[in-house]
Amino acid sequence: VFRSFDNMGRKNRRNKGTNEWRQDSNAPNKKPKNAWDDAKGKRGDYAELERVNEKFEAYYKAQQIIPEEEWPLLLQSYRTPLPSTFRITSFGPFAAHLKKELLTHGFRASDAALATETSTSSSSSSSSASASSSSSDTSSSTESFEINGEKIQPPTPLPWYPDHLAWHTQVPRKAFREHPELASFHRFLVAQNDQGNITRQEAVSMIPPLFLNIEPHHTVIDMCAAPGSKTTQMLEMLHLGAGKEIPKGVVIANDADEKRCYMLVHQTQRLQSPNIMVTNHEAQAFPTIDIPLSSSPSSDSSVSSSSSSPLSSSSDTSATNAKRNILSIDRILCDVPCSGDGTLRKNPDLWRKWHPSFGVSLHKLQLRIALRAARLLKVGGRMVYSTCSMNPLENESVVMELLRQTKGALRLVDVSGELAGLQRRPGMTKWRVCDRTSTWYDSFDQVQNPFRAKLYASMFAPTQEEADAAGLTRCVRVYPHQQDTGGFFITVIEKVAPIPVDNVPAKAPAEKSQAQANEVLANDEEQADNSVSVPSPVEEARDEENEAEDKGKGKEEPKPTEGNNEADKGKKKRGQWHGEEPFLQVPATLAPDLAKIKEYFGLGEAFPWHLLMCRSERAPKLYLVSPRVNDVLLGNKTGKLHLINTGLRIFQRHDKHDGDPSRKPKRADQSSGDPAAMEGADLCPYRICQDGLKWMLPHITKRVAYICHKDLVVLLKENNPAHFMLTFETANALREISSGTMVFVVKENRDPSVPPRPVHSSEGMVFAAWKGKDAVRLFLSKNEMSSLRNIFVPEMLEKKDAERIEKQKARM
């Protein structure tokens, strides 16, 4: 016995945490965790997972979130798989085409679209015949069909989402991969998602951005953005009202997890927008953003071309030396971390994990994030607080305490008249709080030790008079059984006045981010916001942070070395945010190269040279940013804003011109290494990139060739097709263009002055390409080529799909 206790002490510390009962990973009979089980017929453990949690049912019945008679419907809905939903990109070039295909053909939209793509006729007679045949098939193609004896209805638009841009189907997401009948439609969704034409997103997750009423000139912050579906939705709204112009505003997508920030980058890059910034901060410590005083968002100076251009002989540094002011935030989305019990339908593993204490442990973090958002928001701005939880401790109690602490500066907005067709319930005004022992309390006075350290007064329900005055019933609750969705909570908040300076705490709230030391408040409102009193959970968190800060005192600052310069900001330093290389203005030494770019592509005088950025002095890549993003970058000289990524790559140096003599030039930018192509690289040291090409096209007057859909199919099928493999008109056009980087535009009539006619869904697409002496190819990544082949050249994937379907049938 004494030996056992001894083994638990310091002498055996290196074995601490080991589990002697754990099965050996090399055991001969051990199966992989996600191995296929013939007895279950499905992969993994979800097939036998029981969707029952007695604590969940007891907790929410006690809270009376819905009438007693609706409980069977709610539980039945929670225990069924979540329908599949997706959203069409509103400002994308194919929004109208996709809506038409879905309305006309349902699950066979992919087949119908691909049949249209493979047609090579462009005459009006054949087009009308194709249209008539498509309409004749409408009645049969939109009918439901059966899978395993269950009738499946075709996709239908969500009744409350504007312009039929959001769709749902009863088929669960996993069923698309399990049933061969839906393989074509699944391939269609994946390919369109990769191209940024649609976004697969849960229905209730689409609601919060719609209540923000975003306009093209707005500055928007998504405080907890990952994985990014709401961010892309807000980005679409920013572009929707701007037409084909670059909007003035910006969407700042923030997340505390650096790895999830790169997920955000991947998600937002599909939309190819220069108006997105991805940052890495804890939401409760998000810093104020400095911009040059001369570039106030309230004026149009932020979009003028008065900033210095790298092509000019003298560099104007007035923007660099100007005083800074704080960027006004028009809209904020606070979709805070939560217990997530509204997602039980898509996260079945949560059934066995859920516990009432989840809401208690998250309350203080949610309140701190909401308070920080309120401080950042400008007077007259709008913010949305939302969770995917049904727990009032995470919802109404946070909103109520937020209103108390801001002392009349915020008001709840009545949105009952918005989004007609959305079934919803008003916010709760009464609820109770329980501890880990399932003891219920109606007020904080009833709480005894040791639970007074874990439960806070801000968690408890207000009096009925206080709830009525605050308008808590203006909060929105969406339950799964109402419209076959997940569960969600949404509150729309408007800032009507500066947050007053009252009850200044002895210590300013400390944040866990190093941005605290750099933050400088620029006006009285900002000082008022940061001096507001905070409830006990925030005070507790503040004490913990101050203690952590005190522990760090006494450490010497690193002495400057030869490597401590601007170029070393992207290097990882222990204990500091290592981040990414900063975005810099294009140096004046690059003016000769930019002059070659201007001449090579025939860029007009209206080209926004002042919106170009790079990430090093060598400038191997040039990025296009929006006017507001440019202001933020100019004001972020101290690196206070932890920026992960922004802008669109529009130009990239050829390898032989990368400026680094230590690197050997590759042949990636040359077509078969022929001398003519090498000469093209000498004429212009940069090639054009696919990412920002659609924003560049209006400024390009040279090296553009118009191709038909048949040419596009050839370019996708072949890696380096010869000129003679393309149509006669395209081959002749290529003879007039010298070897080097160029642009292809899909346009059947090939006349730039004639508006495009939507004969194919590829009409109007643009591609960066390289023209060699005898061959040509597209500058696309493997993933881009694969998704485009999915859409336009499906026969290349038929063999692969057939093999996958046979394997699935053998397992069933």
CSV table of C-alpha atoms in Angstrom, one decimal, residues 25 66 73 76 134 207 257 329 341 345 370 375 378 393 421 472 498 504 506 524 530 560 657 660 663 683 691 700 784:
chain,number,residue,atom,x,y,z
A,25,SER,CA,-1.8,0.2,-29.7
A,66,ILE,CA,-41.0,25.8,-24.7
A,73,LEU,CA,-41.7,17.4,-31.2
A,76,GLN,CA,-37.9,14.0,-32.1
A,134,SER,CA,-35.0,21.7,-70.7
A,207,ILE,CA,-29.7,34.3,-39.8
A,257,ASP,CA,-7.0,30.1,-32.6
A,329,ILE,CA,-16.7,50.1,-36.6
A,341,ASP,CA,-26.6,22.2,-27.7
A,345,ARG,CA,-28.4,17.2,-34.7
A,370,ALA,CA,-19.9,41.3,-25.8
A,375,ARG,CA,-16.8,49.4,-26.7
A,378,LYS,CA,-19.5,53.3,-33.0
A,393,LEU,CA,-27.3,31.7,-19.0
A,421,GLY,CA,-41.3,33.4,-43.2
A,472,LEU,CA,-35.7,41.0,-23.6
A,498,PRO,CA,-21.3,56.7,-25.8
A,504,VAL,CA,-14.2,53.7,-12.6
A,506,ALA,CA,-9.3,50.6,-9.3
A,524,ASP,CA,-13.3,60.4,-24.8
A,530,ASN,CA,-12.6,51.0,-21.2
A,560,PRO,CA,18.3,44.5,-30.1
A,657,HIS,CA,13.3,37.3,-61.7
A,660,ASP,CA,17.2,36.1,-54.9
A,663,ARG,CA,17.7,30.4,-55.7
A,683,LEU,CA,9.7,41.8,-71.3
A,691,ASP,CA,-6.8,35.2,-57.7
A,700,ILE,CA,-6.2,45.4,-69.1
A,784,GLU,CA,-8.9,24.6,-59.1
